[in-house]
Coordinates of C-alpha atoms in Angstrom, one line a residue:
Chain Y
X549 CA 0.0 0.0 0.0
X550 CA 1.1 3.5 -0.6
X551 CA -0.7 6.4 0.9
X552 CA 0.2 10.1 0.5
X553 CA -1.6 13.0 2.0
X554 CA 0.6 15.9 1.8
X555 CA 0.9 19.7 1.3
X556 CA 3.8 21.3 -0.3
X557 CA 4.2 24.9 -1.4
X558 CA 6.0 24.7 -4.9
X559 CA 7.0 27.5 -7.2
X560 CA 3.9 27.5 -9.3
X561 CA 1.3 26.1 -7.0
X562 CA 0.6 24.2 -3.8
X563 CA 0.7 20.5 -3.9
X564 CA -2.3 19.2 -1.9
X565 CA -2.9 15.7 -3.2
X566 CA -4.2 12.8 -1.5
X567 CA -3.5 9.3 -2.9
X568 CA -4.1 5.8 -1.5
X569 CA -2.8 3.0 -3.8
X570 CA -3.0 -0.8 -3.4
X571 CA -1.0 -3.5 -5.1
X572 CA -0.7 -3.3 -8.9
X573 CA 0.1 -0.6 -11.4
X574 CA -1.4 2.8 -11.1
X575 CA -0.6 5.5 -13.8
X576 CA -0.3 9.0 -12.8
X577 CA -1.4 11.1 -15.6
X578 CA -1.4 14.9 -16.1
X579 CA 0.2 17.7 -18.0
X580 CA 3.7 18.8 -17.6
X581 CA 4.0 20.8 -14.5
X582 CA 1.1 19.3 -12.8
X583 CA 3.3 18.2 -9.8
X584 CA 4.0 14.6 -10.8
X585 CA 7.7 14.7 -10.3
X586 CA 7.3 16.6 -7.0
X587 CA 5.1 13.8 -5.8
X588 CA 7.7 11.2 -6.6
X589 CA 10.4 13.2 -4.9
X590 CA 8.2 13.6 -1.7
X591 CA 7.5 9.7 -1.7
X592 CA 11.2 9.0 -2.2
X593 CA 12.3 11.4 0.5
X594 CA 14.1 13.9 -1.8
X595 CA 11.6 16.7 -1.1
X596 CA 10.1 17.2 2.3
X597 CA 6.4 18.1 2.3
X598 CA 5.2 21.1 4.4
X599 CA 2.7 18.9 6.2
X600 CA 0.9 15.7 5.9
X601 CA 1.7 12.0 6.0
X602 CA 3.3 9.4 3.7
X603 CA 3.1 5.7 4.3
X604 CA 4.7 3.0 2.3
X605 CA 3.7 -0.6 3.0
X606 CA 3.5 -0.7 6.8
X607 CA 6.1 2.1 7.3
X608 CA 5.3 5.6 8.0
X609 CA 8.0 7.4 6.2
X610 CA 6.8 11.0 6.7
X611 CA 4.5 12.5 9.3
X612 CA 4.8 16.2 10.2
X613 CA 2.6 15.8 13.3
X614 CA 4.5 12.8 14.6
X615 CA 7.9 14.3 13.7
X616 CA 8.8 11.5 11.3
X617 CA 10.9 12.1 8.3
X618 CA 12.9 9.1 7.2
X619 CA 15.8 9.8 4.9
X620 CA 15.6 8.4 1.4
X621 CA 17.9 5.4 2.2
X622 CA 15.5 4.1 4.7
X623 CA 12.3 4.3 2.7
X624 CA 11.2 1.1 1.0
X625 CA 10.9 2.6 -2.4
X626 CA 12.6 2.1 -5.7
X627 CA 12.8 5.0 -8.2
X628 CA 13.4 5.1 -11.8
X629 CA 14.1 8.6 -13.0
X630 CA 13.2 10.1 -16.2
X631 CA 16.9 10.6 -17.1
X632 CA 18.1 7.2 -15.9
X633 CA 20.7 8.6 -13.7
X634 CA 23.1 5.7 -14.0
X635 CA 26.5 6.0 -12.3
X636 CA 28.9 6.9 -15.1
X637 CA 31.9 5.6 -13.2
X638 CA 30.5 2.1 -12.7
X639 CA 29.9 -0.7 -15.1
X640 CA 26.2 -1.9 -15.6
X641 CA 26.9 -4.7 -13.2
X642 CA 28.2 -2.1 -10.6
X643 CA 25.1 0.0 -11.1
X644 CA 22.8 -3.1 -10.7
X645 CA 24.6 -4.0 -7.5
X646 CA 24.7 -0.5 -6.0
X647 CA 21.4 -0.6 -4.3
X648 CA 20.7 -1.7 -0.7
X649 CA 17.8 -3.8 0.3
X650 CA 15.0 -2.2 2.1
X651 CA 11.6 -3.0 3.2
X652 CA 10.1 -6.4 3.9
X653 CA 10.0 -7.8 0.4
X654 CA 13.0 -10.0 -0.6
X655 CA 14.8 -8.5 -3.6
X656 CA 14.9 -10.7 -6.7
X657 CA 18.1 -12.4 -7.7
X658 CA 20.5 -10.5 -9.9
X659 CA 20.4 -13.3 -12.5
X660 CA 16.6 -13.1 -12.6
X661 CA 16.5 -9.4 -13.2
X662 CA 19.4 -9.6 -15.7
X663 CA 17.5 -12.2 -17.6
X664 CA 14.2 -10.6 -17.5
X665 CA 15.4 -7.2 -18.7
X666 CA 17.9 -8.8 -21.1
X667 CA 20.8 -7.2 -19.6
X668 CA 23.3 -10.2 -19.8
X669 CA 25.3 -8.8 -22.8
X670 CA 25.6 -5.3 -21.2
X671 CA 27.0 -6.2 -17.7
X672 CA 30.5 -5.1 -18.4
X673 CA 29.7 -2.0 -20.4
X674 CA 29.7 1.5 -19.2
X675 CA 26.5 3.5 -19.1
X676 CA 27.9 6.1 -21.6
X677 CA 28.1 3.3 -24.3
X678 CA 24.5 2.3 -23.9
X679 CA 21.5 3.4 -25.9
X680 CA 18.7 5.2 -24.2
X681 CA 16.5 2.1 -24.0
X682 CA 19.4 0.0 -22.6
X683 CA 20.0 2.7 -19.9
X684 CA 16.5 2.7 -18.8
X685 CA 16.4 -1.1 -18.6
X686 CA 19.5 -0.9 -16.3
X687 CA 17.8 1.8 -14.3
X688 CA 14.7 -0.3 -13.9
X689 CA 16.8 -3.4 -12.9
X690 CA 18.7 -1.3 -10.4
X691 CA 15.6 -0.1 -8.7
X692 CA 14.0 -3.6 -8.7
X693 CA 17.1 -5.1 -7.0
X694 CA 16.6 -3.1 -3.9
X695 CA 13.3 -5.1 -3.3
X696 CA 11.1 -2.0 -3.0
X697 CA 7.6 -2.2 -1.7
X698 CA 6.7 0.6 -4.0
X699 CA 8.3 1.2 -7.4
X700 CA 8.1 4.7 -8.7
X701 CA 8.7 5.2 -12.4
X702 CA 9.0 8.8 -13.4
X703 CA 8.3 9.0 -17.2
X704 CA 11.0 6.3 -17.7
X705 CA 10.3 6.2 -21.5
X706 CA 10.3 10.0 -22.2
X707 CA 13.7 10.1 -23.9
X708 CA 13.2 7.1 -26.1
X709 CA 12.2 6.8 -29.7
X710 CA 9.4 4.6 -30.9
X711 CA 11.1 1.1 -31.3
X712 CA 13.0 1.4 -28.0
X713 CA 9.9 2.8 -26.2
X714 CA 8.0 -0.3 -27.4
X715 CA 10.7 -2.6 -26.2
X716 CA 10.9 -1.2 -22.6
X717 CA 7.2 -1.0 -22.5
X718 CA 6.8 -4.6 -23.2
X719 CA 9.1 -5.5 -20.3
X720 CA 7.5 -3.0 -18.0
X721 CA 4.0 -4.4 -18.8
X722 CA 5.3 -7.8 -17.6
X723 CA 6.8 -6.3 -14.5
X724 CA 3.8 -4.3 -13.4
X725 CA 1.5 -7.3 -13.6
X726 CA 3.6 -8.7 -10.7
X727 CA 1.5 -8.4 -7.6
X728 CA 2.7 -7.7 -4.1
X729 CA 4.1 -4.4 -5.1
X730 CA 2.8 -0.9 -5.7
X731 CA 3.8 0.4 -9.0
X732 CA 3.4 4.0 -9.7
X733 CA 3.9 4.9 -13.3
X734 CA 4.1 8.6 -14.2
X735 CA 3.4 9.5 -17.8
X736 CA 1.6 12.0 -20.1
X737 CA 1.1 9.4 -22.8
X738 CA -2.2 7.7 -22.8
X739 CA -0.9 4.8 -24.8
X740 CA 1.4 3.9 -21.9
X741 CA -1.4 4.2 -19.4
X742 CA -3.5 1.6 -21.3
X743 CA -0.7 -0.8 -21.8
X744 CA 0.6 -0.8 -18.2
X745 CA -1.9 0.5 -15.7
X746 CA -4.7 -1.2 -13.8
X747 CA -5.7 2.1 -12.3
X748 CA -5.4 5.7 -13.5
X749 CA -5.0 8.8 -11.3
X750 CA -5.6 12.1 -12.9
X751 CA -3.4 14.9 -11.6
X752 CA -3.6 18.6 -12.3
X753 CA -2.1 21.6 -10.5
X754 CA -1.0 19.7 -7.5
X755 CA -4.2 17.8 -6.9
X756 CA -5.5 14.4 -7.5
X757 CA -8.6 15.0 -9.5
X758 CA -9.9 11.5 -10.0
X759 CA -8.8 7.8 -9.4
X760 CA -10.4 4.8 -11.1
X761 CA -9.9 2.3 -13.9
X762 CA -8.7 3.8 -17.2
X763 CA -12.0 2.7 -18.7
X764 CA -14.0 4.5 -16.1
X765 CA -12.1 7.7 -16.2
X766 CA -11.6 8.0 -20.0
X767 CA -15.3 7.5 -20.7
X768 CA -16.2 10.2 -18.3
X769 CA -17.1 13.4 -20.2
X770 CA -16.5 15.6 -17.2
X771 CA -12.9 14.5 -17.1
X772 CA -12.3 15.1 -20.8
X773 CA -10.1 18.3 -20.2
X774 CA -7.9 16.2 -17.8
X775 CA -7.7 13.1 -19.9
X776 CA -7.1 15.1 -23.1
X777 CA -9.8 13.1 -24.7
X778 CA -12.0 15.9 -26.1
X779 CA -9.8 16.5 -29.0
X780 CA -8.4 12.9 -29.2
X781 CA -11.8 11.3 -29.1
X782 CA -13.3 8.5 -27.0
X783 CA -11.6 5.1 -26.5
X784 CA -13.3 1.8 -27.3
X785 CA -11.9 -1.3 -25.6
X786 CA -12.2 -4.2 -28.0
X787 CA -10.8 -7.7 -28.8
X788 CA -9.4 -8.7 -32.1
X789 CA -11.4 -11.5 -33.6
X790 CA -10.0 -12.1 -37.1
X791 CA -8.9 -10.5 -40.3
X792 CA -10.6 -11.3 -43.5
X793 CA -8.0 -11.7 -46.2
X794 CA -10.6 -11.1 -49.0
X795 CA -11.3 -7.4 -48.3
X796 CA -8.5 -6.5 -46.0
X797 CA -10.7 -5.8 -43.0
X798 CA -10.2 -6.8 -39.5
X799 CA -13.2 -7.7 -37.3
X800 CA -13.2 -6.6 -33.6
X801 CA -15.7 -7.4 -31.0
X802 CA -16.7 -4.5 -28.7
X803 CA -19.1 -5.5 -26.1
X804 CA -22.2 -6.5 -27.8
X805 CA -21.1 -4.8 -31.0
X806 CA -18.8 -5.7 -33.9
X807 CA -16.7 -3.3 -35.8
X808 CA -14.8 -3.5 -39.0
X809 CA -11.7 -1.7 -39.8
X810 CA -8.7 -1.8 -42.1
X811 CA -6.2 -4.7 -41.4
X812 CA -4.8 -4.5 -37.9
X813 CA -1.5 -6.0 -36.8
X814 CA -2.8 -7.7 -33.7
X815 CA -3.0 -11.4 -32.8
X816 CA -6.5 -12.8 -32.8
X817 CA -7.9 -12.5 -29.3
X818 CA -5.7 -9.8 -28.2
X819 CA -6.9 -6.5 -26.6
X820 CA -7.1 -3.5 -28.9
X821 CA -8.0 0.0 -27.8
X822 CA -9.6 2.1 -30.6
X823 CA -9.7 5.8 -30.7
X824 CA -12.8 7.4 -32.2
X825 CA -12.9 11.1 -32.8
X826 CA -16.1 12.8 -32.1
X827 CA -16.1 14.3 -35.4
X828 CA -16.1 11.0 -37.1
X829 CA -19.3 9.8 -35.4
X830 CA -22.7 10.6 -37.0
X831 CA -26.0 10.0 -35.1
X832 CA -29.4 8.8 -36.6
X833 CA -32.6 7.8 -35.1
X834 CA -33.0 4.7 -37.4
X835 CA -30.3 2.4 -38.7
X836 CA -29.1 4.0 -41.9
X837 CA -30.3 2.2 -45.1
X838 CA -28.1 1.5 -48.0
X839 CA -25.3 3.4 -46.5
X840 CA -21.5 2.8 -47.2
X841 CA -20.8 3.0 -43.4
X842 CA -20.0 -0.5 -42.1
X843 CA -20.0 0.3 -38.4
X844 CA -23.4 1.2 -36.9
X845 CA -23.8 0.6 -33.2
X846 CA -27.1 1.2 -31.2
X847 CA -27.1 3.2 -28.0
X848 CA -28.7 5.8 -25.8
X849 CA -27.9 9.5 -25.4
X850 CA -26.4 10.0 -22.1
X851 CA -26.1 13.7 -22.2
X852 CA -25.6 16.6 -24.5
X853 CA -22.9 19.1 -23.9
X854 CA -23.1 22.4 -25.8
X855 CA -19.6 23.0 -27.3
X856 CA -19.9 26.3 -29.2
X857 CA -22.4 28.4 -31.2
X858 CA -22.9 25.7 -33.8
X859 CA -21.9 22.4 -32.3
X860 CA -22.7 20.1 -29.5
X861 CA -20.9 17.1 -28.0
X862 CA -23.3 14.2 -27.6
X863 CA -22.3 11.5 -25.1
X864 CA -23.7 8.2 -26.3
X865 CA -23.8 5.0 -24.1
X866 CA -23.4 2.0 -26.5
X867 CA -22.1 -0.2 -23.6
X868 CA -19.0 1.8 -23.9
X869 CA -19.0 5.6 -24.2
X870 CA -18.8 7.3 -27.6
X871 CA -18.8 11.0 -28.3
X872 CA -20.4 12.5 -31.3
X873 CA -19.8 16.0 -32.5
X874 CA -23.1 17.1 -34.1
X875 CA -24.6 20.5 -35.0
X876 CA -26.9 22.1 -32.5
X877 CA -29.4 22.2 -35.3
X878 CA -29.4 18.5 -35.6
X879 CA -29.7 18.2 -31.8
X880 CA -33.0 20.1 -32.0
X881 CA -34.3 18.4 -35.1
X882 CA -33.5 14.9 -33.8
X883 CA -34.7 15.8 -30.2
X884 CA -31.5 14.5 -28.9
X885 CA -31.8 14.3 -25.1
X886 CA -30.8 11.9 -22.4
X887 CA -32.4 8.6 -22.8
X888 CA -33.1 8.9 -26.6
X889 CA -32.3 5.8 -28.6
X890 CA -29.9 6.5 -31.4
X891 CA -27.6 4.7 -33.9
X892 CA -24.1 5.9 -34.1
X893 CA -22.3 5.6 -37.4
X894 CA -18.6 5.4 -37.2
X895 CA -16.5 5.7 -40.3
X896 CA -14.2 2.7 -40.4
X897 CA -11.4 4.8 -41.6
X898 CA -11.4 6.8 -38.4
X899 CA -10.7 3.8 -36.3
X900 CA -7.2 3.0 -35.2
X901 CA -5.5 1.4 -32.3
X902 CA -3.8 3.5 -29.7
X903 CA -0.1 3.1 -29.8
Chain D
X266 CA 76.7 22.6 1.6
X267 CA 74.3 19.6 1.8
X268 CA 74.2 17.5 -1.5
X269 CA 71.6 18.5 -4.0
X270 CA 69.7 15.2 -3.8
X271 CA 69.3 15.6 -0.1
X272 CA 67.8 18.9 -0.4
X273 CA 65.4 17.7 -3.1
X274 CA 64.5 14.7 -1.0
X275 CA 63.6 16.8 2.0
X276 CA 61.6 19.1 -0.2
X277 CA 59.7 16.1 -1.6
X278 CA 59.3 14.6 1.9
X279 CA 57.9 18.0 3.4
X280 CA 55.6 18.4 0.4
X281 CA 54.2 14.9 0.3
X282 CA 53.5 14.9 4.0
X283 CA 51.9 18.3 3.7
X284 CA 49.5 17.2 1.0
X285 CA 48.8 13.8 2.4
X286 CA 47.9 15.2 5.8
X287 CA 45.8 18.2 4.6
X288 CA 44.0 16.3 1.9
X289 CA 41.2 14.9 4.2
X290 CA 40.7 18.3 5.6
X291 CA 40.8 19.8 2.1
X292 CA 38.1 17.4 0.9
X293 CA 35.9 18.0 3.9
X294 CA 36.2 21.7 3.6
X295 CA 35.5 21.6 -0.2
X296 CA 32.4 19.3 0.3
X297 CA 31.1 21.6 3.0
X298 CA 31.6 24.7 0.8
X299 CA 30.2 22.9 -2.3
X300 CA 27.2 21.2 -0.8
X301 CA 26.1 22.7 2.4
X302 CA 24.2 25.9 3.1
X303 CA 24.6 27.3 6.7
X304 CA 25.1 30.6 8.2
X305 CA 28.8 31.5 8.5
X306 CA 29.6 29.8 5.3
X307 CA 31.1 33.1 4.0
X308 CA 33.2 33.2 7.1
X309 CA 34.5 29.7 6.5
X310 CA 35.2 30.5 2.8
X311 CA 37.2 33.6 3.9
X312 CA 39.1 31.7 6.4
X313 CA 40.1 29.0 3.9
X314 CA 41.2 31.7 1.4
X315 CA 43.2 33.7 4.0
X316 CA 46.7 32.2 3.3
X317 CA 46.1 33.0 -0.3
X318 CA 45.8 36.8 0.4
X319 CA 47.9 37.2 3.4
X320 CA 51.6 37.9 3.0
X321 CA 53.3 34.5 3.7
X322 CA 55.5 36.0 6.3
X323 CA 52.5 37.0 8.3
X324 CA 51.1 33.4 8.1
X325 CA 54.5 32.3 9.3
X326 CA 54.4 34.7 12.1
X327 CA 50.8 33.5 13.1
X328 CA 51.9 29.9 13.0
X329 CA 54.8 30.8 15.3
X330 CA 52.4 32.5 17.6
X331 CA 50.0 29.5 17.8
X332 CA 52.2 26.5 17.1
X333 CA 55.5 27.7 18.5
X334 CA 56.8 26.3 21.7
X335 CA 55.4 29.3 23.6
X336 CA 52.2 29.2 21.5
X337 CA 48.9 27.9 22.9
X338 CA 48.7 24.9 20.7
X339 CA 52.4 24.5 20.3
X340 CA 52.9 24.3 24.1
X341 CA 50.2 21.7 24.5
X342 CA 51.5 19.6 21.6
X343 CA 55.0 19.6 23.2
X344 CA 53.7 18.8 26.7
X345 CA 51.2 16.1 25.7
X346 CA 52.8 14.3 22.8
X347 CA 56.4 15.6 22.9
X348 CA 56.0 16.9 19.4
X349 CA 58.0 20.0 18.6
X350 CA 57.3 21.7 15.2
X351 CA 59.7 24.6 15.5
X352 CA 63.0 24.0 13.6
X353 CA 61.8 20.7 12.3
X354 CA 60.7 19.4 8.9
X355 CA 57.3 18.6 10.5
X356 CA 56.9 22.4 11.0
X357 CA 58.0 23.1 7.4
X358 CA 55.3 20.5 6.3
X359 CA 52.6 22.4 8.4
X360 CA 53.6 25.7 6.9
X361 CA 53.5 24.4 3.4
X362 CA 50.2 22.7 4.0
X363 CA 48.6 25.8 5.4
X364 CA 49.9 27.9 2.4
X365 CA 48.7 25.4 -0.2
X366 CA 45.3 24.8 1.6
X367 CA 43.3 27.4 -0.4
X368 CA 44.5 26.2 -3.8
X369 CA 43.7 22.5 -2.8
X370 CA 40.2 23.4 -1.6
X371 CA 39.4 25.5 -4.6
X372 CA 40.2 22.8 -7.1
X373 CA 38.4 20.0 -5.1
X374 CA 35.3 22.3 -4.7
X375 CA 35.2 22.8 -8.4
X376 CA 35.4 19.0 -8.9
X377 CA 32.6 18.3 -6.4
X378 CA 30.4 21.1 -7.9
X379 CA 30.8 19.5 -11.3
X380 CA 29.2 16.3 -10.0
X381 CA 25.5 16.2 -10.8
X382 CA 23.6 16.3 -7.6
X383 CA 20.8 14.2 -9.1
X384 CA 23.3 11.3 -9.1
X385 CA 23.8 11.7 -5.3
X386 CA 20.0 11.7 -5.0
X387 CA 19.8 8.5 -7.0
X388 CA 22.4 7.0 -4.8
X389 CA 20.2 8.0 -1.7
X390 CA 17.1 6.6 -3.3
X391 CA 18.9 3.3 -3.9
X392 CA 19.6 3.1 -0.1
X393 CA 23.0 4.8 0.3
X394 CA 23.6 6.8 3.4
X395 CA 25.0 10.3 2.8
X396 CA 28.5 9.0 3.7
X397 CA 28.3 6.1 1.3
X398 CA 27.0 8.4 -1.5
X399 CA 29.9 10.7 -0.8
X400 CA 32.5 8.0 -1.0
X401 CA 31.0 5.9 -3.9
X402 CA 29.5 8.5 -6.1
X403 CA 30.6 12.1 -5.3
X404 CA 34.2 11.6 -4.7
X405 CA 34.9 9.1 -7.6
X406 CA 33.1 11.5 -9.9
X407 CA 35.1 14.5 -8.5
X408 CA 38.3 12.6 -9.0
X409 CA 39.6 15.0 -11.7
X410 CA 39.3 17.9 -9.2
X411 CA 40.7 15.8 -6.3
X412 CA 43.8 15.0 -8.6
X413 CA 44.4 18.6 -9.7
X414 CA 43.8 19.9 -6.1
X415 CA 46.4 17.5 -4.7
X416 CA 48.9 18.4 -7.5
X417 CA 48.3 22.0 -7.3
X418 CA 48.9 21.9 -3.5
X419 CA 51.9 19.8 -4.0
X420 CA 53.5 22.2 -6.4
X421 CA 52.7 25.1 -4.1
X422 CA 54.3 23.2 -1.3
X423 CA 57.5 22.7 -3.2
X424 CA 57.7 26.5 -3.8
X425 CA 56.9 27.4 -0.2
X426 CA 59.3 30.0 1.2
X427 CA 58.0 32.9 3.3
X428 CA 55.9 31.2 5.9
X429 CA 58.5 28.4 6.2
X430 CA 61.5 30.5 6.9
X431 CA 59.5 32.7 9.4
X432 CA 57.8 29.7 11.2
X433 CA 60.7 27.1 11.3
X434 CA 63.8 29.1 10.2
X435 CA 66.4 27.8 7.8
X436 CA 67.9 24.7 9.4
X437 CA 70.0 22.5 7.0
X438 CA 68.6 19.0 6.7
X439 CA 65.4 20.0 8.7
X440 CA 63.8 23.0 7.1
X441 CA 66.1 24.0 4.3
X442 CA 64.0 23.0 1.4
X443 CA 64.8 23.8 -2.3
X444 CA 63.6 27.5 -2.2
X445 CA 65.3 28.2 1.1
X446 CA 68.6 26.5 -0.1
X447 CA 68.6 28.5 -3.3
X448 CA 68.1 31.7 -1.3
X449 CA 70.9 30.7 1.1
X450 CA 73.3 29.9 -1.7
X451 CA 72.5 33.2 -3.4
X452 CA 73.6 34.9 -0.1
X453 CA 76.9 33.0 -0.2
X454 CA 79.9 34.2 -2.2
X455 CA 80.3 31.7 -5.2
X456 CA 77.2 29.8 -4.5
X457 CA 75.6 30.7 -7.7
X458 CA 76.4 27.6 -9.6
X459 CA 75.0 25.5 -6.9
X460 CA 71.9 27.7 -6.9
X461 CA 71.4 27.1 -10.6
X462 CA 71.6 23.5 -10.2
X463 CA 69.0 23.7 -7.5
X464 CA 66.8 25.9 -9.6
X465 CA 67.0 23.3 -12.4
X466 CA 65.9 20.6 -10.0
X467 CA 63.0 22.7 -8.8
X468 CA 61.9 23.3 -12.5
X469 CA 62.1 19.6 -13.2
X470 CA 60.1 18.6 -10.2
X471 CA 57.4 21.2 -11.2
X472 CA 57.2 19.9 -14.7
X473 CA 57.0 16.3 -13.4
X474 CA 54.2 17.2 -11.1
X475 CA 52.3 18.9 -14.0
X476 CA 52.8 15.9 -16.2
X477 CA 51.7 13.5 -13.6
X478 CA 48.6 15.6 -12.9
X479 CA 47.7 15.7 -16.6
X480 CA 48.2 12.0 -17.2
X481 CA 46.2 11.1 -14.1
X482 CA 43.4 13.4 -15.0
X483 CA 43.2 12.0 -18.4
X484 CA 43.2 8.4 -17.2
X485 CA 40.4 9.2 -14.6
X486 CA 38.3 11.0 -17.2
X487 CA 38.6 8.1 -19.6
X488 CA 37.4 5.9 -16.8
X489 CA 34.5 8.2 -16.2
X490 CA 33.6 7.9 -19.8
X491 CA 33.9 11.6 -20.4
X492 CA 36.6 11.4 -23.1
X493 CA 39.4 13.9 -23.0

């Protein structure tokens, strides 16, 4: 368990977040300068809160009222910094062996970590000679080898390009599924959240705005500005069924619905998250006849949000939440109001998987 | 006149002891000045730099006043440990160490300040105590500064004259180091040839020290992966 309830005056704002996390991976998502790194530093003991309490596992590491402020070396956390921070004068093996065990969890074997993060060939190299992805893998291994009860990852993939990002992401996904440890993963990329996290905490201006499953929070129109989904569109959580070689379309099941979209490189049965922009969704009261649109799903209007002079954003519950950007004239003429049955037409070309 | 090699050996002995004994204090001082914030830091900084701006003769006089047989500290040293600094090579080493101290601290401080503090934070977050972080991260990474600080101090010690002659006088075989011997020879009729020899030896030692410093710094930088 990891519990933070702290206040800290920072340059731009006051951090006053409260967060309680159980085992498993939680993504901390928010814009740059929202206080994410300050939170990591407070948990790790590198930044003292003005007041409040921080508990890691069974250990109270900070309490202003009880006068507790454990130094970083006595806190059972492992930190992977954005910039890796490997020791340049030590070999990869020296870096991995540097940490000291803390907390009640037995640290994994060096050999196990080396194998898992594919570090075997790098052990005698110096950090300077490693690529960015290799450096971050070493940093992750180094933190894991201290046997931390909580693992804090501060945008560990920020400096990596696409291919290396994917490689490290795959390894992290495996690690964060390990139970018995709190994993706090800081990012501002929704793709990473969806790949890694069981839970999502939205942070803005030093406060925790919402905590829940990614699915809950991303479908919530009130959190659109925080999740950045208003412009990016809604997310549909689907499962790959098969690809039809004849017409080059992949078929996905999405709750009770099926969707067709251009060939996806995903294994049959794997999870796929689709991003559907509000502007690519049209609404009608009856199933469209003789239409070129392949994807029509039935649902009910959940709410209508006026966006500007001409447009409204209609939230449609189809089992999962969809957003449709339609003119206010259409809202009037179709009498779109909460509860009204509608058919949402989604252009197949607009569907694609989140990275 | 004492043979050249004996004078050079005495100079080396005095300088090596001076550097070796003041290095821990120099590192501590440099670390405090580089990494700590406390009231009175300016005062400490000024105190460390004092020998650099004070006339060496004045430093020698102050040393005599404090560490001389009649000085507060000198008397205690003599009574408790039977150690006398006046007129001995140990006193010469003390004078050299004090005069070289500011140069040593400045170079080491620069070395420590060049170490990324975030690496020290990373060490702490990995379970290192402040002391372990200092010895396993800060100092190894500040090695180029440590080397140049030690060598600079060593060279300064070899050249020390004013404080030495004031504090421990000019005793052959004890406190007559290279500069003092050269001075003495120049005061002696027909001592100029011997003085030239000693000047040559001094020059050689200085060049040797510089070369050693450069080579060591290069080797360390390579080890740290920073190139040259």
